[in-house]
C-alpha cells in the first residue's frame, strides 16, 4: 500500500443504520474521520411474515442516501454496505436491495448470522485488550443475537440466534404498555429455546472474560450504573434482575424517563433485557463489561485483513475459509489446484479475446468454485455436484455475502444441471462453462495439461488451445461433453486443439 485512501462502511441493521468513514493508511491502520447512527427500525413489524414494510424500506433508503452523500464529501474511494438479520430473513429483500442500488448506487451485501458473529468478534478484538484471556462476546441486535468465543489471536466459536430486542418485544409485548410476568417469562423461554442445543457447545469453551456489545447492552449498563452504582461500563446479573423488574412495571411513557435510558429504545428494551438475562442465567455469568464496538468496526478490521499486505500469513479470510472447507471435505488438493489454475487461465484469455466482460470479482468467485467443485464427492461420486452445492450453500463461508456464496455454489452445480439461478444467471452460466472445461482438462487427475487458452475464432466459433505433456485421451473425451454448455454460455461453437509440448 503506497498511499492513503478514504473508505466508508455502512452497517444496515434491524433497528439502526451505522456509518464509519475513515482513512486507510500505512502500516495497515484506520483513522476515523466520521461516525454516524440513525435509528430506522427496518425490521419493524417484519417478524412473523418476514416482509419488510414499505415505510421501513423508505426510511432505510433515505438514510443510505444521506450516508452515501456524506461519504462522498469525504472523497471515499469505496462504500461498503452489509445488511444483517432483518434483510437476510425478508422474503422481499430484493426490493430493498434494488431500491438502494437504484437511488444511491450502493450495493448491499447480505451476510449470514455466523458472518455477523465473526465481524462482531473482529470489531471487539480490534479495540479491546483481551489480556491473553479467552473471552465470550455477546451482541444483542434488533432481530438476532450473536455470540463469539475467542482470544486475541482468533475465534474458537461463532453462533447466531434468531432472538433480538425488536423481535421479542413485538412478538410478546403486543400493545401492552406494562409487561407482565407471564409475557416476560415467555420472552425468556423463547430465548432459551432458541439457544437450545448450542448452549452445551458454548459452555465447553471455558471463557475467562465476558464482554457485551450493542445499543441494548450499553443502554442497560448505563441505567444500571445510575440506579445501583458499581463500576461504570459493567452489568451485574443481580442488578439486571432488578432493572428488568423496574422496566417492565412501567408504561412506555414512564419507561422513557428512566435515568440513562435511550427513549428511542424504550419500546424494545424489555425484549433485549429478557435476552441478556436469559444468557447470563444459562451460562452462569455474574458480571460482564461492555463495549461500543461491533459489526461496523469488524467491517473495518475485515477490510484490512483482506488486504494481503496486512495479513500475517498472506492469505485472506475468504481464502482461508474456502481452504478450511475443502480440507474438511477431504478434497483432492492437487486436482483442485490444477482445476483452479486452468479455470483462471481460461477466464483471463477469454476475457482478453473479448468473449466476456466479467470483472476480477467474478474471477475470484470462479477460483473458489474451482477449488470446491468436488467438495461433495466424499458423500457420493455420482451426485457430487448436488452435494457440493448443498455443502457450499450451508457452510457459512466467512468473508462472503449471500450473493457470492450462491454464485460459487451454482457455478459448481450448473456444470451438469439446468440453469435456474435467481442471482445472476449470465454470470453463473459463464463461470460454470469455464469450470466445466477446466475440470475436463484434468479428467485423468494427472496434471497432463500444462497450459490452456480460449480465443475467438471468427464470428461464430471459439478455439480452445492446450499444451499437454503425456497422454491426454481422457481430457479429449471429457471436452466433448462441454460443447453444449459452452455454446449456451458464449453463443459460439467450440473447436479444440491439443498439442504435445516440445521436449527439452
Coordinates of C-alpha atoms in Angstrom, one line a residue:
X1 CA 0.0 0.0 0.0
X2 CA 1.7 3.2 -1.2
X3 CA -0.9 5.9 -0.3
X4 CA -3.8 6.5 2.0
X5 CA -7.4 6.4 0.8
X6 CA -10.8 7.0 2.5
X7 CA -13.3 4.2 2.8
X8 CA -16.9 4.2 4.2
X9 CA -18.6 1.3 6.0
X10 CA -22.3 1.1 6.5
X11 CA -24.0 -1.5 8.8
X12 CA -27.6 -1.8 7.8
X13 CA -29.1 -3.4 10.9
X14 CA -32.6 -4.3 12.1
X15 CA -33.0 -1.3 14.4
X16 CA -30.4 1.2 13.2
X17 CA -28.0 2.0 10.4
X18 CA -24.4 2.9 11.3
X19 CA -21.7 4.7 9.3
X20 CA -18.0 4.8 9.7
X21 CA -15.7 6.9 7.4
X22 CA -12.0 6.6 7.8
X23 CA -8.6 6.8 6.1
X24 CA -6.8 3.6 5.4
X25 CA -3.1 4.3 5.9
X26 CA 0.3 2.6 6.2
X27 CA 1.1 0.4 8.0
X28 CA -2.4 -1.0 7.6
X29 CA -4.1 1.4 10.0
X30 CA -7.6 3.0 10.1
X31 CA -8.0 6.6 11.2
X32 CA -11.6 7.5 12.0
X33 CA -12.9 10.6 10.2
X34 CA -16.7 10.5 10.9
X35 CA -19.2 8.3 12.7
X36 CA -23.0 8.4 12.4
X37 CA -26.0 6.4 13.5
X38 CA -29.7 6.6 12.6
X39 CA -32.5 4.5 14.1
X40 CA -34.7 3.4 11.2
X41 CA -36.5 0.3 12.5
X42 CA -36.0 -1.6 9.3
X43 CA -37.4 -4.7 10.9
X44 CA -40.4 -3.0 12.3
X45 CA -43.4 -5.4 12.2
X46 CA -41.4 -7.7 9.9
X47 CA -41.0 -10.8 12.1
X48 CA -43.7 -13.4 11.6
X49 CA -44.4 -12.7 7.9
X50 CA -40.7 -12.0 7.1
X51 CA -41.7 -9.0 5.0
X52 CA -40.0 -5.6 5.1
X53 CA -42.7 -2.9 5.3
X54 CA -42.8 -0.1 2.6
X55 CA -42.4 2.7 5.1
X56 CA -39.4 0.9 6.7
X57 CA -37.8 0.5 3.3
X58 CA -38.4 4.1 2.6
X59 CA -36.6 5.1 5.8
X60 CA -33.6 2.8 5.1
X61 CA -33.2 4.1 1.5
X62 CA -33.4 7.7 2.8
X63 CA -30.6 7.1 5.4
X64 CA -28.5 5.2 2.9
X65 CA -28.8 8.1 0.5
X66 CA -27.7 10.6 3.2
X67 CA -24.8 8.4 4.3
X68 CA -23.7 7.9 0.7
X69 CA -23.7 11.6 0.1
X70 CA -21.8 12.2 3.3
X71 CA -19.2 9.6 2.3
X72 CA -18.7 11.3 -1.0
X73 CA -18.0 14.6 0.7
X74 CA -15.0 12.8 2.3
X75 CA -14.0 11.5 -1.1
X76 CA -14.5 7.9 -0.1
X77 CA -13.0 5.6 -2.7
X78 CA -15.3 2.8 -1.6
X79 CA -18.5 2.5 0.3
X80 CA -19.1 -1.0 1.7
X81 CA -22.6 -1.9 3.0
X82 CA -23.6 -5.1 4.9
X83 CA -27.1 -6.0 5.9
X84 CA -28.0 -8.3 8.8
X85 CA -31.0 -10.0 10.4
X86 CA -34.0 -8.0 9.1
X87 CA -32.7 -8.1 5.5
X88 CA -31.4 -11.7 5.4
X89 CA -34.8 -13.0 6.7
X90 CA -37.0 -10.9 4.5
X91 CA -38.7 -12.6 1.6
X92 CA -38.8 -9.2 -0.2
X93 CA -35.1 -8.3 0.4
X94 CA -34.6 -7.8 -3.3
X95 CA -37.0 -4.8 -3.2
X96 CA -34.7 -3.1 -0.6
X97 CA -31.5 -4.1 -2.4
X98 CA -32.8 -2.8 -5.8
X99 CA -34.1 0.4 -4.4
X100 CA -30.9 1.2 -2.6
X101 CA -28.9 0.4 -5.7
X102 CA -31.2 2.5 -8.0
X103 CA -31.4 5.5 -5.7
X104 CA -28.0 5.6 -4.1
X105 CA -25.7 3.4 -6.2
X106 CA -24.8 1.3 -3.2
X107 CA -24.5 -2.5 -3.3
X108 CA -25.9 -4.2 -0.2
X109 CA -24.0 -7.3 0.9
X110 CA -26.4 -9.5 2.9
X111 CA -24.4 -11.6 5.4
X112 CA -25.2 -14.8 7.3
X113 CA -25.7 -14.8 11.1
X114 CA -22.3 -16.6 11.6
X115 CA -20.6 -14.0 9.4
X116 CA -22.2 -11.3 11.6
X117 CA -20.8 -13.0 14.7
X118 CA -17.3 -13.1 13.1
X119 CA -17.5 -9.4 12.2
X120 CA -18.6 -8.7 15.8
X121 CA -15.6 -10.6 17.1
X122 CA -13.2 -8.8 14.8
X123 CA -14.7 -5.4 15.8
X124 CA -14.4 -6.0 19.5
X125 CA -10.9 -7.5 19.2
X126 CA -9.7 -4.5 17.2
X127 CA -10.3 -2.2 20.1
X128 CA -10.2 -4.4 23.2
X129 CA -7.3 -5.8 25.2
X130 CA -8.2 -9.5 25.7
X131 CA -5.2 -9.8 28.1
X132 CA -4.4 -13.3 26.8
X133 CA -7.7 -14.5 28.1
X134 CA -10.4 -16.4 26.3
X135 CA -13.4 -14.1 26.0
X136 CA -17.1 -14.6 25.5
X137 CA -18.7 -11.9 23.4
X138 CA -22.4 -11.1 23.3
X139 CA -24.1 -8.8 20.8
X140 CA -27.9 -8.3 21.0
X141 CA -29.3 -6.8 17.9
X142 CA -32.9 -6.0 16.9
X143 CA -33.5 -9.3 15.1
X144 CA -30.7 -11.6 16.2
X145 CA -28.2 -12.2 18.9
X146 CA -24.6 -13.2 18.1
X147 CA -22.2 -15.0 20.4
X148 CA -18.5 -15.5 19.8
X149 CA -15.7 -17.0 21.8
X150 CA -12.1 -16.2 21.2
X151 CA -8.8 -14.7 22.3
X152 CA -6.5 -12.0 20.9
X153 CA -5.3 -14.4 18.1
X154 CA -8.5 -15.9 16.7
X155 CA -12.1 -17.0 17.5
X156 CA -12.8 -20.6 18.5
X157 CA -16.6 -20.5 18.1
X158 CA -19.3 -18.4 16.4
X159 CA -23.1 -18.6 16.9
X160 CA -26.1 -16.6 15.8
X161 CA -29.6 -17.0 17.2
X162 CA -32.9 -15.6 15.9
X163 CA -33.6 -13.6 19.1
X164 CA -33.4 -9.8 19.2
X165 CA -34.7 -6.9 21.2
X166 CA -37.2 -5.9 18.5
X167 CA -38.2 -9.4 17.6
X168 CA -39.1 -10.5 21.2
X169 CA -40.7 -7.1 22.1
X170 CA -43.0 -7.2 19.1
X171 CA -43.8 -10.9 19.5
X172 CA -44.8 -10.9 23.2
X173 CA -45.5 -7.3 24.2
X174 CA -48.2 -6.6 21.6
X175 CA -49.8 -3.3 22.5
X176 CA -49.5 -3.7 26.3
X177 CA -47.7 -0.9 28.0
X178 CA -46.8 -2.8 31.1
X179 CA -45.1 -6.1 30.5
X180 CA -46.5 -8.7 33.0
X181 CA -44.6 -11.6 34.4
X182 CA -46.4 -14.0 32.0
X183 CA -45.2 -12.2 28.9
X184 CA -41.7 -11.7 30.2
X185 CA -41.3 -15.3 31.1
X186 CA -42.5 -16.2 27.6
X187 CA -39.7 -14.0 26.2
X188 CA -37.1 -15.8 28.3
X189 CA -38.4 -19.2 27.4
X190 CA -38.4 -18.3 23.7
X191 CA -34.8 -17.0 24.1
X192 CA -33.7 -20.2 26.0
X193 CA -35.3 -22.4 23.4
X194 CA -33.6 -20.5 20.5
X195 CA -30.2 -21.0 22.1
X196 CA -31.1 -24.7 22.6
X197 CA -28.6 -27.3 21.8
X198 CA -25.8 -24.7 21.1
X199 CA -25.6 -24.0 24.9
X200 CA -23.6 -27.1 25.6
X201 CA -21.0 -26.4 22.9
X202 CA -20.7 -22.8 24.1
X203 CA -20.1 -23.9 27.7
X204 CA -17.3 -26.2 26.6
X205 CA -15.2 -23.1 25.5
X206 CA -14.3 -22.2 29.1
X207 CA -14.0 -18.4 28.8
X208 CA -12.5 -16.2 31.4
X209 CA -14.0 -12.8 30.5
X210 CA -17.4 -11.7 29.2
X211 CA -17.9 -8.6 27.1
X212 CA -21.3 -7.4 25.8
X213 CA -21.9 -5.0 22.9
X214 CA -24.9 -3.4 21.1
X215 CA -27.1 -0.5 21.9
X216 CA -29.3 -2.6 24.1
X217 CA -26.4 -3.8 26.4
X218 CA -24.8 -0.3 26.5
X219 CA -28.1 1.2 27.5
X220 CA -28.8 -1.4 30.2
X221 CA -25.3 -0.8 31.6
X222 CA -25.9 3.0 31.8
X223 CA -29.2 2.6 33.5
X224 CA -27.8 0.0 35.9
X225 CA -24.9 2.3 36.9
X226 CA -27.2 5.2 37.5
X227 CA -29.6 3.2 39.6
X228 CA -27.3 0.9 41.6
X229 CA -23.8 2.4 41.2
X230 CA -20.8 0.0 40.9
X231 CA -18.3 0.1 38.1
X232 CA -19.3 2.1 35.1
X233 CA -19.5 0.1 31.9
X234 CA -20.4 -3.2 33.6
X235 CA -23.6 -5.1 34.3
X236 CA -24.1 -7.4 37.3
X237 CA -26.7 -10.1 36.9
X238 CA -28.2 -9.2 40.3
X239 CA -28.6 -5.6 39.1
X240 CA -30.0 -6.7 35.8
X241 CA -32.7 -8.7 37.6
X242 CA -33.8 -5.6 39.5
X243 CA -33.6 -3.4 36.4
X244 CA -35.8 -5.8 34.4
X245 CA -38.4 -5.7 37.1
X246 CA -38.4 -1.9 37.1
X247 CA -38.6 -1.6 33.3
X248 CA -41.5 -4.0 32.7
X249 CA -43.5 -2.5 35.5
X250 CA -43.6 0.9 33.8
X251 CA -45.9 2.1 31.0
X252 CA -44.0 3.3 27.9
X253 CA -44.0 7.0 28.6
X254 CA -42.7 6.4 32.2
X255 CA -40.1 3.9 30.9
X256 CA -38.8 6.7 28.6
X257 CA -38.0 8.7 31.8
X258 CA -35.8 6.1 33.5
X259 CA -32.3 7.7 34.1
X260 CA -29.9 6.6 31.4
X261 CA -32.3 5.1 29.0
X262 CA -32.4 6.0 25.3
X263 CA -36.0 7.0 24.8
X264 CA -35.9 5.6 21.3
X265 CA -35.2 2.1 22.7
X266 CA -37.8 2.3 25.5
X267 CA -40.4 0.2 23.5
X268 CA -37.9 -2.7 22.8
X269 CA -35.6 -2.6 25.8
X270 CA -37.7 -5.2 27.8
X271 CA -37.2 -7.7 25.0
X272 CA -33.4 -7.0 25.0
X273 CA -33.3 -7.3 28.8
X274 CA -35.0 -10.7 28.6
X275 CA -32.4 -12.0 26.2
X276 CA -29.5 -10.8 28.2
X277 CA -31.0 -12.1 31.5
X278 CA -31.5 -15.5 29.9
X279 CA -28.0 -15.7 28.5
X280 CA -26.4 -14.7 31.9
X281 CA -28.5 -17.3 33.6
X282 CA -27.8 -20.0 31.1
X283 CA -24.1 -19.5 31.2
X284 CA -23.7 -18.6 34.8
X285 CA -22.4 -15.1 34.1
X286 CA -22.4 -12.9 37.2
X287 CA -21.0 -9.8 35.6
X288 CA -19.9 -8.5 32.1
X289 CA -18.2 -5.5 30.8
X290 CA -19.4 -3.5 27.8
X291 CA -18.0 -2.3 24.5
X292 CA -19.3 0.1 21.9
X293 CA -17.6 -1.9 19.2
X294 CA -19.5 -4.3 16.9
X295 CA -20.2 -5.2 13.2
X296 CA -19.2 -1.8 11.8
X297 CA -15.8 -2.0 13.4
X298 CA -15.5 -5.6 12.3
X299 CA -16.1 -4.4 8.7
X300 CA -13.0 -2.2 9.1
X301 CA -10.9 -4.9 10.6
X302 CA -12.0 -7.4 7.9
X303 CA -11.2 -4.9 5.2
X304 CA -7.7 -4.7 6.5
X305 CA -7.4 -8.4 6.8
X306 CA -8.5 -8.8 3.1
X307 CA -5.5 -6.7 2.1
X308 CA -2.7 -9.2 1.7
X309 CA -0.1 -6.7 2.7
X310 CA -1.9 -6.5 6.0
X311 CA -2.4 -10.3 6.5
X312 CA 0.1 -12.1 8.7
X313 CA 0.1 -15.3 6.5
X314 CA -0.6 -13.7 3.1
X315 CA -4.0 -15.4 3.0
X316 CA -7.3 -13.5 3.1
X317 CA -10.2 -14.5 5.3
X318 CA -12.0 -15.7 2.2
X319 CA -9.1 -17.9 1.0
X320 CA -8.7 -19.4 4.5
X321 CA -12.4 -20.1 4.8
X322 CA -12.6 -21.9 1.5
X323 CA -9.4 -23.8 2.1
X324 CA -10.7 -25.0 5.5
X325 CA -13.9 -26.2 4.0
X326 CA -12.1 -28.0 1.2
X327 CA -9.8 -29.8 3.6
X328 CA -12.7 -30.8 5.9
X329 CA -14.4 -32.4 2.9
X330 CA -11.2 -34.3 2.0
X331 CA -10.9 -32.9 -1.5
X332 CA -8.0 -33.9 -3.8
X333 CA -6.0 -30.8 -3.3
X334 CA -3.6 -31.5 -6.2
X335 CA -6.5 -31.9 -8.6
X336 CA -8.3 -28.9 -7.2
X337 CA -5.2 -26.7 -7.6
X338 CA -4.9 -27.8 -11.2
X339 CA -8.5 -27.0 -12.0
X340 CA -8.1 -23.6 -10.3
X341 CA -5.1 -22.9 -12.5
X342 CA -6.8 -23.9 -15.7
X343 CA -10.1 -22.2 -14.9
X344 CA -8.3 -18.9 -14.3
X345 CA -6.2 -19.2 -17.5
X346 CA -9.5 -19.8 -19.4
X347 CA -11.1 -16.8 -17.7
X348 CA -8.3 -14.5 -18.4
X349 CA -7.7 -15.5 -22.1
X350 CA -11.4 -15.5 -23.0
X351 CA -11.7 -12.0 -21.4
X352 CA -8.7 -10.7 -23.4
X353 CA -10.3 -12.1 -26.5
X354 CA -13.5 -10.2 -25.8
X355 CA -15.7 -13.2 -25.1
X356 CA -17.0 -11.8 -21.8
X357 CA -16.8 -8.7 -19.6
X358 CA -16.8 -10.2 -16.1
X359 CA -14.6 -8.4 -13.5
X360 CA -11.9 -9.5 -11.1
X361 CA -14.7 -10.1 -8.5
X362 CA -16.2 -12.8 -10.6
X363 CA -12.7 -14.2 -11.4
X364 CA -12.2 -14.6 -7.6
X365 CA -15.5 -16.5 -7.3
X366 CA -14.5 -18.8 -10.1
X367 CA -11.3 -19.5 -8.2
X368 CA -13.2 -20.6 -5.2
X369 CA -15.8 -22.6 -7.2
X370 CA -12.9 -24.5 -8.9
X371 CA -11.3 -25.3 -5.6
X372 CA -14.6 -26.6 -4.1
X373 CA -16.1 -28.2 -7.1
X374 CA -15.6 -31.7 -5.7
X375 CA -16.5 -30.9 -2.1
X376 CA -19.4 -33.3 -2.1
X377 CA -17.5 -36.2 -3.6
X378 CA -17.0 -37.9 -0.2
X379 CA -20.7 -38.3 0.0
X380 CA -21.4 -39.6 -3.5
X381 CA -19.3 -39.5 -6.7
X382 CA -22.3 -39.7 -9.0
X383 CA -24.2 -36.9 -7.2
X384 CA -21.2 -34.9 -6.2
X385 CA -22.4 -31.7 -7.9
X386 CA -25.7 -31.6 -5.9
X387 CA -23.8 -32.4 -2.7
X388 CA -21.1 -29.9 -3.4
X389 CA -23.8 -27.3 -4.0
X390 CA -25.5 -28.1 -0.7
X391 CA -22.3 -28.0 1.3
X392 CA -21.2 -24.7 -0.1
X393 CA -24.6 -23.1 0.4
X394 CA -24.8 -24.3 4.0
X395 CA -21.2 -24.0 5.2
X396 CA -21.4 -20.3 6.3
X397 CA -18.3 -19.4 4.4
X398 CA -16.7 -16.5 6.2
X399 CA -15.9 -13.3 4.4
X400 CA -18.6 -13.8 1.8
X401 CA -22.0 -12.3 1.4
X402 CA -25.0 -14.5 0.5
X403 CA -25.0 -13.5 -3.2
X404 CA -21.3 -14.5 -3.6
X405 CA -21.9 -17.8 -1.9
X406 CA -24.8 -18.6 -4.2
X407 CA -22.8 -17.8 -7.3
X408 CA -20.0 -20.1 -6.2
X409 CA -22.4 -22.9 -5.4
X410 CA -24.5 -22.5 -8.6
X411 CA -21.3 -22.4 -10.8
X412 CA -20.5 -25.8 -9.4
X413 CA -24.0 -27.2 -9.7
X414 CA -24.8 -26.0 -13.2
X415 CA -21.9 -27.8 -14.8
X416 CA -24.4 -30.7 -15.0
X417 CA -27.8 -29.3 -14.1
X418 CA -30.1 -26.9 -16.0
X419 CA -29.5 -23.3 -15.0
X420 CA -32.2 -21.9 -12.7
X421 CA -30.1 -19.1 -11.0
X422 CA -32.1 -16.3 -9.4
X423 CA -28.9 -14.4 -8.5
X424 CA -27.1 -13.6 -11.8
X425 CA -27.9 -16.2 -14.5
X426 CA -25.4 -15.0 -17.1
X427 CA -22.5 -14.8 -14.7
X428 CA -23.3 -18.3 -13.4
X429 CA -23.6 -19.6 -17.0
X430 CA -20.2 -18.3 -18.0
X431 CA -18.4 -19.4 -14.8
X432 CA -19.9 -22.9 -14.9
X433 CA -18.9 -23.3 -18.5
X434 CA -15.3 -22.3 -17.8
X435 CA -15.2 -24.6 -14.7
X436 CA -16.6 -27.5 -16.7
X437 CA -13.8 -27.0 -19.3
X438 CA -11.1 -26.7 -16.6
X439 CA -12.3 -29.9 -14.8
X440 CA -12.4 -31.8 -18.1
X441 CA -8.8 -30.7 -18.8
X442 CA -7.7 -32.6 -15.7
X443 CA -10.1 -35.6 -16.1
X444 CA -7.2 -38.1 -15.6
X445 CA -6.1 -36.1 -12.5
X446 CA -2.5 -36.4 -13.7
X447 CA -1.9 -32.7 -14.5
X448 CA -1.4 -33.5 -18.1
X449 CA -2.5 -30.1 -19.5
X450 CA 0.2 -27.6 -18.8
X451 CA -1.5 -24.5 -20.4
X452 CA -4.9 -23.6 -21.8
X453 CA -6.4 -20.6 -23.6
X454 CA -9.7 -19.6 -25.1
X455 CA -9.9 -17.2 -28.1
X456 CA -12.4 -16.1 -30.6
X457 CA -12.3 -17.9 -33.9
X458 CA -14.3 -15.9 -36.4
X459 CA -17.8 -14.6 -35.6
X460 CA -19.5 -17.9 -34.5
X461 CA -16.7 -20.0 -33.1
X462 CA -14.0 -20.1 -30.4
X463 CA -10.9 -22.2 -30.1
X464 CA -9.5 -23.9 -27.0
X465 CA -5.8 -24.3 -27.4
X466 CA -4.0 -26.6 -24.9
X467 CA -0.5 -27.8 -24.4
X468 CA -0.1 -31.3 -23.0
X469 CA 2.7 -33.4 -21.5
X470 CA 1.7 -37.0 -21.9
X471 CA -1.4 -38.9 -22.9
X472 CA -4.5 -36.5 -23.0
X473 CA -7.0 -39.1 -24.3
X474 CA -9.3 -38.8 -21.2
X475 CA -9.1 -35.0 -21.4
X476 CA -10.2 -35.0 -25.0
X477 CA -13.1 -37.2 -24.2
X478 CA -14.2 -35.0 -21.4
X479 CA -14.1 -31.9 -23.5
X480 CA -16.5 -33.4 -26.0
X481 CA -19.2 -33.1 -23.2
X482 CA -18.5 -29.4 -22.8
X483 CA -19.6 -28.2 -26.2
X484 CA -23.3 -27.7 -25.4
X485 CA -22.7 -25.9 -22.1
X486 CA -20.0 -23.7 -23.8
X487 CA -22.4 -22.8 -26.7
X488 CA -25.1 -21.6 -24.3
X489 CA -22.7 -19.5 -22.3
X490 CA -20.8 -17.8 -25.1
X491 CA -23.1 -18.3 -28.2
X492 CA -20.2 -19.9 -30.1
X493 CA -19.2 -23.3 -31.3
X494 CA -16.1 -24.7 -29.7
X495 CA -13.1 -26.1 -31.6
X496 CA -10.4 -27.9 -29.6
X497 CA -6.7 -28.1 -30.3
X498 CA -4.4 -30.1 -28.0
X499 CA -0.7 -30.3 -28.9
X500 CA 2.1 -32.0 -27.2
X501 CA 4.8 -29.8 -25.5
X502 CA 8.1 -29.9 -27.2
X503 CA 10.6 -32.0 -25.3
X504 CA 13.5 -30.0 -23.8

